[in-house]
Amino acid sequence: MTNGLAPLSADSRSALALRVVRRAMPSGPAWRAFATGLIVALSLVLIWAVAVALVQRAGRDAAEKARAQAEVGAAALEQFMLRTIEGIESTFAFVEMRRVLETAGDRQSADLIAAHLADIAATNRLGLVQIADIDTNATLRWSSASAFPRADFFDRQAFLAHLGGTRGLLVGVPQIEPINRRWSVQFSRRMEDRNGRFLGIAVMSLDPVALSRDLAEMMPRPNDVMFVVRRDGTYVARSRATLRALAEEVALAAPLPGSGAADSAPLVLSATQPDQRERFTSFRMVAGTPLVVGTGIDAAEALAPVRDFARLAVVTALLTSALVVLLALYARRRHERLHARTEVQEARLAERAAGAARAEIEALLAGLPVAVYRARIRRGRGMEVTYASAGMAALPDAGKARPEEDDARRDFIARLLSGRDAAVEYPVTRADGSAVWLRDAARVVLSTEDGCEVVGYRADITAERRLAARATEAAKLATLGEMATGLAHELNQPITAMSLGADNAADALEAEGTRGIPEALETLRSVAGQAARAQTIIDHLRVFGRRDAGPLGAIEVRSAVDGAVVLAGAALRAAGVEVVRSLPDDLPPVQGQLVLIEQVLVNLCLNARDAMLKQPEGQRRLAFSARRAPAGDRVLLAVRDTGGGMPEEVVGRVFEPFFTTKPVGQGTGLGLAICHGIMAAQGGAIRVANVEGGAEFTLEFAIAEREAPAPESGLRDAPAQEATHVA
Ligand code: ADP
């Protein structure tokens, strides 16, 4: 047995915490994790999309820049070539002038010009290494180099083209001169007279290596190139890898501008170039020549910053992604930690609140004048208290109840086991020998397989019992007082009869001597009969007046009715009340205390008499009738009068203490309230109802489970009066 509430178990504490968490987080941790994951994923996608977009943009920008550089380079190269061609063209004019002067016989002037031309070739001005004049039959008419013996070295195809009428500048394929083993490219032009007759061709040999060097100077970055090609794609000069490229054909990724497809857009050369590198390339036609110039910006170098940028972007994106993931993890950890802390705090708060509530309930229960308990009852194993409020400690142990009360306690438990509410009152002897009356009242809250669980209260009703006993005593005395006149009359009769009888006997003996003995004897016998009658009444009064009502036991309803009629008989007779009894012989004994039941019945008799005084004499009838209730375990005893009944509002209040309709000094208003208390204490009940002509009080008794004990007094031997009408 515990006298305090058990502290919260670990289980109930975590259950409490869970409840708190559930309240705080209706959306659930799964949802939160999903949302976090989604945000992280979206952030990563965004980061990488931005990185890719930036890299692509940088790539586009770099390519655009490289193309622009290529175009600027190509434009500059075009200008450079145009100026070179201009120089060559003016040199052609000098060659023609020399031939004209020579043909005209002005040898001196012709030699002067020849010397000038030779000087140009000797000093490599305009990159020219040799200047020559070829006549109509393809033989050398004049050359800047005296050591130049053969005309067939010159480009025969160009000669034939000019012979065939080609007026424009022709550029040959670079070749190595057989004499000095140097590279040269031949530029040639047709010469003709005023009538357009073919007069031979003028040829300039240009050093493609020197030209390539000039190009290299214009293009300082090692992998960018400038080049001059013929329209068929043959290299004439190239700023880098010159010797490998000369006379090779450029393998173009797209047709050359002007060769059909009108596309002058820069393009990336394919990887079949001498150095196998990709470039952003811009081409330009050199106006009035069969030449194309181009500038290639090395793709790898142009895009190198983009690659660096891309690498940087990837690293940045990786770092940012890692940061986002770390932040998400950190946020999650932090949230979990906070969450856990809140959980613990809330659980603590809840526990504290529960503790406070528990303390309050305990204080409340402690303040009650009773002890509240919860108990488990198992069939055949008695009652085990599982919780009891603090007040229980102050009460004596119910287990120390007097052995004679065991039956009452057993009945109490049996009643609870059958699922009904139950109450029991029993005395317990304390260690110091004093007696304490306890009341246990309980109700079943849970039926289990082997018994039930009940809640109930146990109260010390010693003072209550004492008061009730006193009230009962007072009521009893009041009843006795009320009956005194009647009883005096009742006793007066036998005493008068005895006195008369004694006188008669004495007279008979005196007058007749021994002959008078038989008459005297008879008279004395009648005196003895009267004495016995007086004895019965006095015995009854003694029992009625006793303080101790005796133990609760099995009693006969008939005995109680008879006893009451003996006591109240005189009063009833004095009022001219006819008493009728209809009590079946086979009524089972009922549970109760005889004296108290008699007290109840006497009370009902006197109230009925008072009510019937209004009625004319001859119409005052008091009827007792008993029967077994249809439910089977109860006996009902009805006490019906012809007093006219009572108003409805009085019906509802008659059992209230101090309720009376009688004039001051006559009624106490306690009689029926005490009757009610007595019946309840016996496990019975009392009810009232108006019936035809009067009121009917019904007493309800529990049928006793044991045999009725032997009668306590001569009461039971009192003569049964089936119908008594005493005038
Ligand atoms: P008292 O008799 O002192 O008034 P009771 O408690 O015995 O107190 O009765 C309360 C009231 O109930 C009475 O005053 C009366 O009005 C009513 N009463 C009781 N018995 C009867 C009855 N048999 N017929 C009519 N009224 C009754």
Tab-separated table of C-alpha atoms in Angstrom, residues 49-297:
chain	number	residue	atom	x	y	z
A	49	ALA	CA	23.557	26.025	-63.621
A	50	VAL	CA	25.067	29.436	-62.827
A	51	ALA	CA	28.595	28.012	-63.075
A	52	VAL	CA	27.886	26.341	-66.427
A	53	ALA	CA	26.192	29.486	-67.760
A	54	LEU	CA	29.132	31.643	-66.667
A	55	VAL	CA	31.650	29.286	-68.260
A	56	GLN	CA	29.651	29.144	-71.477
A	57	ARG	CA	29.366	32.900	-71.511
A	58	ALA	CA	33.103	33.265	-70.899
A	59	GLY	CA	33.749	30.755	-73.711
A	60	ARG	CA	31.530	32.696	-76.079
A	61	ASP	CA	33.194	35.972	-75.080
A	62	ALA	CA	36.692	34.541	-75.516
A	63	ALA	CA	35.817	33.063	-78.922
A	64	GLU	CA	34.282	36.367	-79.948
A	65	LYS	CA	37.400	38.208	-78.843
A	66	ALA	CA	39.647	35.753	-80.682
A	67	ARG	CA	37.574	36.139	-83.855
A	68	ALA	CA	37.772	39.912	-83.561
A	69	GLN	CA	41.560	39.697	-83.132
A	70	ALA	CA	41.765	37.416	-86.154
A	71	GLU	CA	39.735	39.862	-88.199
A	72	VAL	CA	41.838	42.846	-87.124
A	73	GLY	CA	45.000	40.868	-87.916
A	74	ALA	CA	43.650	39.853	-91.324
A	75	ALA	CA	42.719	43.467	-92.125
A	76	ALA	CA	46.203	44.663	-91.130
A	77	LEU	CA	47.820	41.920	-93.193
A	78	GLU	CA	45.663	42.825	-96.173
A	79	GLN	CA	46.887	46.415	-95.934
A	80	PHE	CA	50.463	45.214	-95.627
A	81	MET	CA	50.128	42.996	-98.696
A	82	LEU	CA	48.406	45.734	-100.678
A	83	ARG	CA	51.398	48.034	-100.034
A	84	THR	CA	53.839	45.263	-100.981
A	85	ILE	CA	51.895	44.580	-104.196
A	86	GLU	CA	51.885	48.328	-104.914
A	87	GLY	CA	55.710	48.331	-104.633
A	88	ILE	CA	55.900	45.265	-106.893
A	89	GLU	CA	53.575	46.869	-109.414
A	90	SER	CA	55.762	50.021	-109.578
A	91	THR	CA	58.803	47.804	-110.026
A	92	PHE	CA	56.965	46.097	-112.910
A	93	ALA	CA	56.582	49.607	-114.401
A	94	PHE	CA	60.382	50.140	-114.190
A	95	VAL	CA	61.029	46.784	-115.922
A	96	GLU	CA	58.662	47.759	-118.716
A	97	MET	CA	60.269	51.234	-118.936
A	98	ARG	CA	63.756	49.675	-119.248
A	99	ARG	CA	62.530	47.377	-122.050
A	100	VAL	CA	60.918	50.312	-123.886
A	101	LEU	CA	64.113	52.452	-123.573
A	102	GLU	CA	66.252	49.551	-124.704
A	103	THR	CA	63.984	48.888	-127.659
A	104	ALA	CA	64.092	52.608	-128.500
A	105	GLY	CA	67.911	52.431	-128.466
A	106	ASP	CA	68.348	54.644	-125.408
A	107	ARG	CA	70.852	52.339	-123.929
A	108	GLN	CA	72.091	54.741	-121.318
A	109	SER	CA	68.723	55.365	-119.775
A	110	ALA	CA	67.952	51.701	-119.968
A	111	ASP	CA	71.127	50.867	-118.079
A	112	LEU	CA	70.329	53.497	-115.468
A	113	ILE	CA	66.965	51.867	-114.746
A	114	ALA	CA	68.554	48.448	-114.856
A	115	ALA	CA	71.027	49.562	-112.251
A	116	HIS	CA	68.204	50.865	-110.056
A	117	LEU	CA	66.309	47.569	-110.375
A	118	ALA	CA	69.455	45.603	-109.626
A	119	ASP	CA	69.910	47.716	-106.543
A	120	ILE	CA	66.349	46.912	-105.412
A	121	ALA	CA	66.993	43.201	-105.787
A	122	ALA	CA	70.404	43.384	-104.215
A	123	THR	CA	69.113	45.209	-101.146
A	124	ASN	CA	66.051	42.944	-100.902
A	125	ARG	CA	63.755	45.896	-100.852
A	126	LEU	CA	60.104	44.841	-100.817
A	127	GLY	CA	61.460	41.355	-100.139
A	128	LEU	CA	62.470	41.051	-103.789
A	129	VAL	CA	65.500	38.924	-104.500
A	130	GLN	CA	65.438	39.010	-108.289
A	131	ILE	CA	63.787	40.954	-111.106
A	132	ALA	CA	63.713	39.642	-114.667
A	133	ASP	CA	62.308	40.389	-118.120
A	134	ILE	CA	61.298	37.361	-120.232
A	135	ASP	CA	60.802	37.856	-123.956
A	136	THR	CA	58.077	36.441	-126.146
A	137	ASN	CA	59.849	33.171	-126.785
A	138	ALA	CA	60.421	32.593	-123.096
A	139	THR	CA	64.095	33.531	-123.054
A	140	LEU	CA	65.666	35.898	-120.575
A	141	ARG	CA	65.756	39.412	-121.942
A	142	TRP	CA	67.209	41.006	-118.805
A	143	SER	CA	67.790	39.962	-115.200
A	144	SER	CA	68.885	41.812	-112.049
A	145	ALA	CA	71.185	38.926	-111.318
A	146	SER	CA	73.917	38.601	-113.892
A	147	ALA	CA	74.521	35.054	-112.741
A	148	PHE	CA	71.012	34.093	-113.666
A	149	PRO	CA	71.625	32.051	-116.817
A	150	ARG	CA	68.430	30.195	-117.557
A	151	ALA	CA	64.981	31.460	-118.411
A	152	ASP	CA	63.350	28.057	-118.129
A	153	PHE	CA	63.652	28.332	-114.395
A	154	PHE	CA	60.728	30.743	-114.532
A	155	ASP	CA	57.231	29.510	-114.110
A	156	ARG	CA	56.214	28.146	-117.480
A	157	GLN	CA	52.594	27.920	-116.557
A	158	ALA	CA	52.529	31.630	-115.695
A	159	PHE	CA	54.261	32.420	-118.976
A	160	LEU	CA	51.740	30.388	-120.932
A	161	ALA	CA	48.857	32.022	-119.075
A	162	HIS	CA	50.202	35.500	-119.880
A	163	LEU	CA	50.867	34.429	-123.441
A	164	GLY	CA	47.263	33.274	-123.568
A	165	GLY	CA	46.136	36.780	-122.610
A	166	THR	CA	46.102	36.890	-118.768
A	167	ARG	CA	46.696	40.524	-117.898
A	168	GLY	CA	46.457	40.362	-114.133
A	169	LEU	CA	49.194	39.590	-111.640
A	170	LEU	CA	50.032	35.896	-111.332
A	171	VAL	CA	51.734	34.392	-108.288
A	172	GLY	CA	53.593	31.116	-108.563
A	173	VAL	CA	54.108	28.242	-106.164
A	174	PRO	CA	57.096	28.832	-103.827
A	175	GLN	CA	60.118	26.852	-104.935
A	176	ILE	CA	63.795	26.517	-104.159
A	177	GLU	CA	66.087	28.198	-106.666
A	178	PRO	CA	68.503	25.663	-108.097
A	179	ILE	CA	71.485	28.081	-108.074
A	180	ASN	CA	71.524	29.618	-104.603
A	181	ARG	CA	69.134	27.118	-102.962
A	182	ARG	CA	66.883	29.886	-101.673
A	183	TRP	CA	63.115	29.884	-101.554
A	184	SER	CA	61.362	32.232	-103.946
A	185	VAL	CA	57.866	33.024	-105.139
A	186	GLN	CA	57.488	34.480	-108.598
A	187	PHE	CA	55.102	37.355	-109.290
A	188	SER	CA	54.595	37.915	-112.996
A	189	ARG	CA	52.810	40.329	-115.279
A	190	ARG	CA	52.169	40.330	-119.062
A	191	MET	CA	53.820	43.071	-121.104
A	192	GLU	CA	52.219	44.259	-124.345
A	193	ASP	CA	52.336	47.121	-126.800
A	194	ARG	CA	49.658	49.696	-127.398
A	195	ASN	CA	47.778	47.317	-129.592
A	196	GLY	CA	47.805	44.609	-126.970
A	197	ARG	CA	50.433	42.474	-128.745
A	198	PHE	CA	52.284	40.148	-126.341
A	199	LEU	CA	55.773	41.423	-125.633
A	200	GLY	CA	56.844	39.017	-122.905
A	201	ILE	CA	56.446	38.987	-119.118
A	202	ALA	CA	58.049	40.759	-116.188
A	203	VAL	CA	58.904	38.508	-113.226
A	204	MET	CA	59.730	39.431	-109.619
A	205	SER	CA	61.108	36.760	-107.308
A	206	LEU	CA	60.113	37.393	-103.744
A	207	ASP	CA	61.743	35.716	-100.751
A	208	PRO	CA	58.827	33.963	-98.976
A	209	VAL	CA	60.995	33.297	-95.927
A	210	ALA	CA	61.712	37.005	-95.522
A	211	LEU	CA	58.032	37.769	-96.054
A	212	SER	CA	57.206	35.143	-93.451
A	213	ARG	CA	59.622	36.830	-91.034
A	214	ASP	CA	57.815	40.127	-91.575
A	215	LEU	CA	54.542	38.357	-90.813
A	216	ALA	CA	56.067	36.835	-87.681
A	217	GLU	CA	57.005	40.293	-86.486
A	218	MET	CA	53.435	41.407	-86.883
A	219	MET	CA	52.257	38.413	-84.856
A	220	PRO	CA	54.233	38.299	-81.642
A	221	ARG	CA	52.400	35.441	-79.922
A	222	PRO	CA	54.114	32.160	-80.790
A	223	ASN	CA	51.053	30.106	-81.647
A	224	ASP	CA	49.101	32.753	-83.554
A	225	VAL	CA	49.783	32.752	-87.282
A	226	MET	CA	49.603	35.057	-90.265
A	227	PHE	CA	49.789	33.632	-93.705
A	228	VAL	CA	49.487	34.452	-97.359
A	229	VAL	CA	48.113	31.785	-99.665
A	230	ARG	CA	47.253	31.537	-103.280
A	231	ARG	CA	43.641	31.030	-104.139
A	232	ASP	CA	44.224	27.308	-104.584
A	233	GLY	CA	45.358	27.252	-100.958
A	234	THR	CA	49.097	26.939	-101.557
A	235	TYR	CA	51.126	28.739	-98.897
A	236	VAL	CA	53.084	31.748	-100.115
A	237	ALA	CA	54.189	32.844	-96.667
A	238	ARG	CA	53.508	31.825	-93.105
A	239	SER	CA	54.615	33.502	-89.911
A	240	ARG	CA	55.412	30.209	-88.149
A	241	ALA	CA	56.589	26.791	-89.294
A	242	THR	CA	57.419	28.537	-92.478
A	243	LEU	CA	59.636	25.986	-94.155
A	244	ARG	CA	57.236	23.144	-93.470
A	245	ALA	CA	54.314	25.134	-94.840
A	246	LEU	CA	55.761	26.670	-97.999
A	247	ALA	CA	54.305	25.267	-101.178
A	248	GLU	CA	52.019	23.065	-99.093
A	249	GLU	CA	48.358	23.452	-99.521
A	250	VAL	CA	46.276	24.815	-96.689
A	251	ALA	CA	43.640	22.234	-95.830
A	252	LEU	CA	40.711	24.463	-95.106
A	253	ALA	CA	37.752	23.514	-92.983
A	254	ALA	CA	35.582	25.665	-95.211
A	255	PRO	CA	35.836	26.876	-98.785
A	256	LEU	CA	37.968	29.934	-99.297
A	257	PRO	CA	36.131	33.163	-99.645
A	258	GLY	CA	35.517	33.982	-103.271
A	259	SER	CA	35.831	30.357	-104.294
A	260	GLY	CA	32.122	29.846	-104.540
A	261	ALA	CA	30.467	29.934	-101.145
A	262	ALA	CA	30.301	33.570	-100.189
A	263	ASP	CA	31.295	33.087	-96.636
A	264	SER	CA	33.967	35.368	-95.283
A	265	ALA	CA	33.292	34.476	-91.708
A	266	PRO	CA	36.350	33.497	-89.702
A	267	LEU	CA	36.624	29.798	-89.185
A	268	VAL	CA	38.685	27.424	-87.217
A	269	LEU	CA	41.222	25.609	-89.278
A	270	SER	CA	41.153	21.885	-89.073
A	271	ALA	CA	43.946	20.053	-87.337
A	272	THR	CA	45.738	19.182	-90.589
A	273	GLN	CA	47.942	22.289	-90.435
A	274	PRO	CA	51.687	21.829	-90.162
A	275	ASP	CA	51.578	22.390	-86.437
A	276	GLN	CA	48.268	20.578	-85.911
A	277	ARG	CA	46.717	23.363	-83.853
A	278	GLU	CA	43.210	24.735	-83.938
A	279	ARG	CA	42.767	28.446	-84.522
A	280	PHE	CA	40.137	31.101	-84.953
A	281	THR	CA	41.007	32.254	-88.444
A	282	SER	CA	39.961	35.239	-90.542
A	283	PHE	CA	40.611	35.417	-94.294
A	284	ARG	CA	40.693	38.371	-96.678
A	285	MET	CA	41.084	38.582	-100.417
A	286	VAL	CA	43.873	40.919	-101.415
A	287	ALA	CA	42.169	43.069	-104.035
A	288	GLY	CA	43.599	42.853	-107.571
A	289	THR	CA	45.725	39.802	-106.754
A	290	PRO	CA	45.239	36.057	-106.716
A	291	LEU	CA	46.193	36.100	-103.046
A	292	VAL	CA	44.325	35.498	-99.847
A	293	VAL	CA	45.692	36.587	-96.472
A	294	GLY	CA	44.682	35.088	-93.187
A	295	THR	CA	45.264	35.460	-89.466
A	296	GLY	CA	44.823	32.572	-87.055
A	297	ILE	CA	44.458	33.130	-83.323
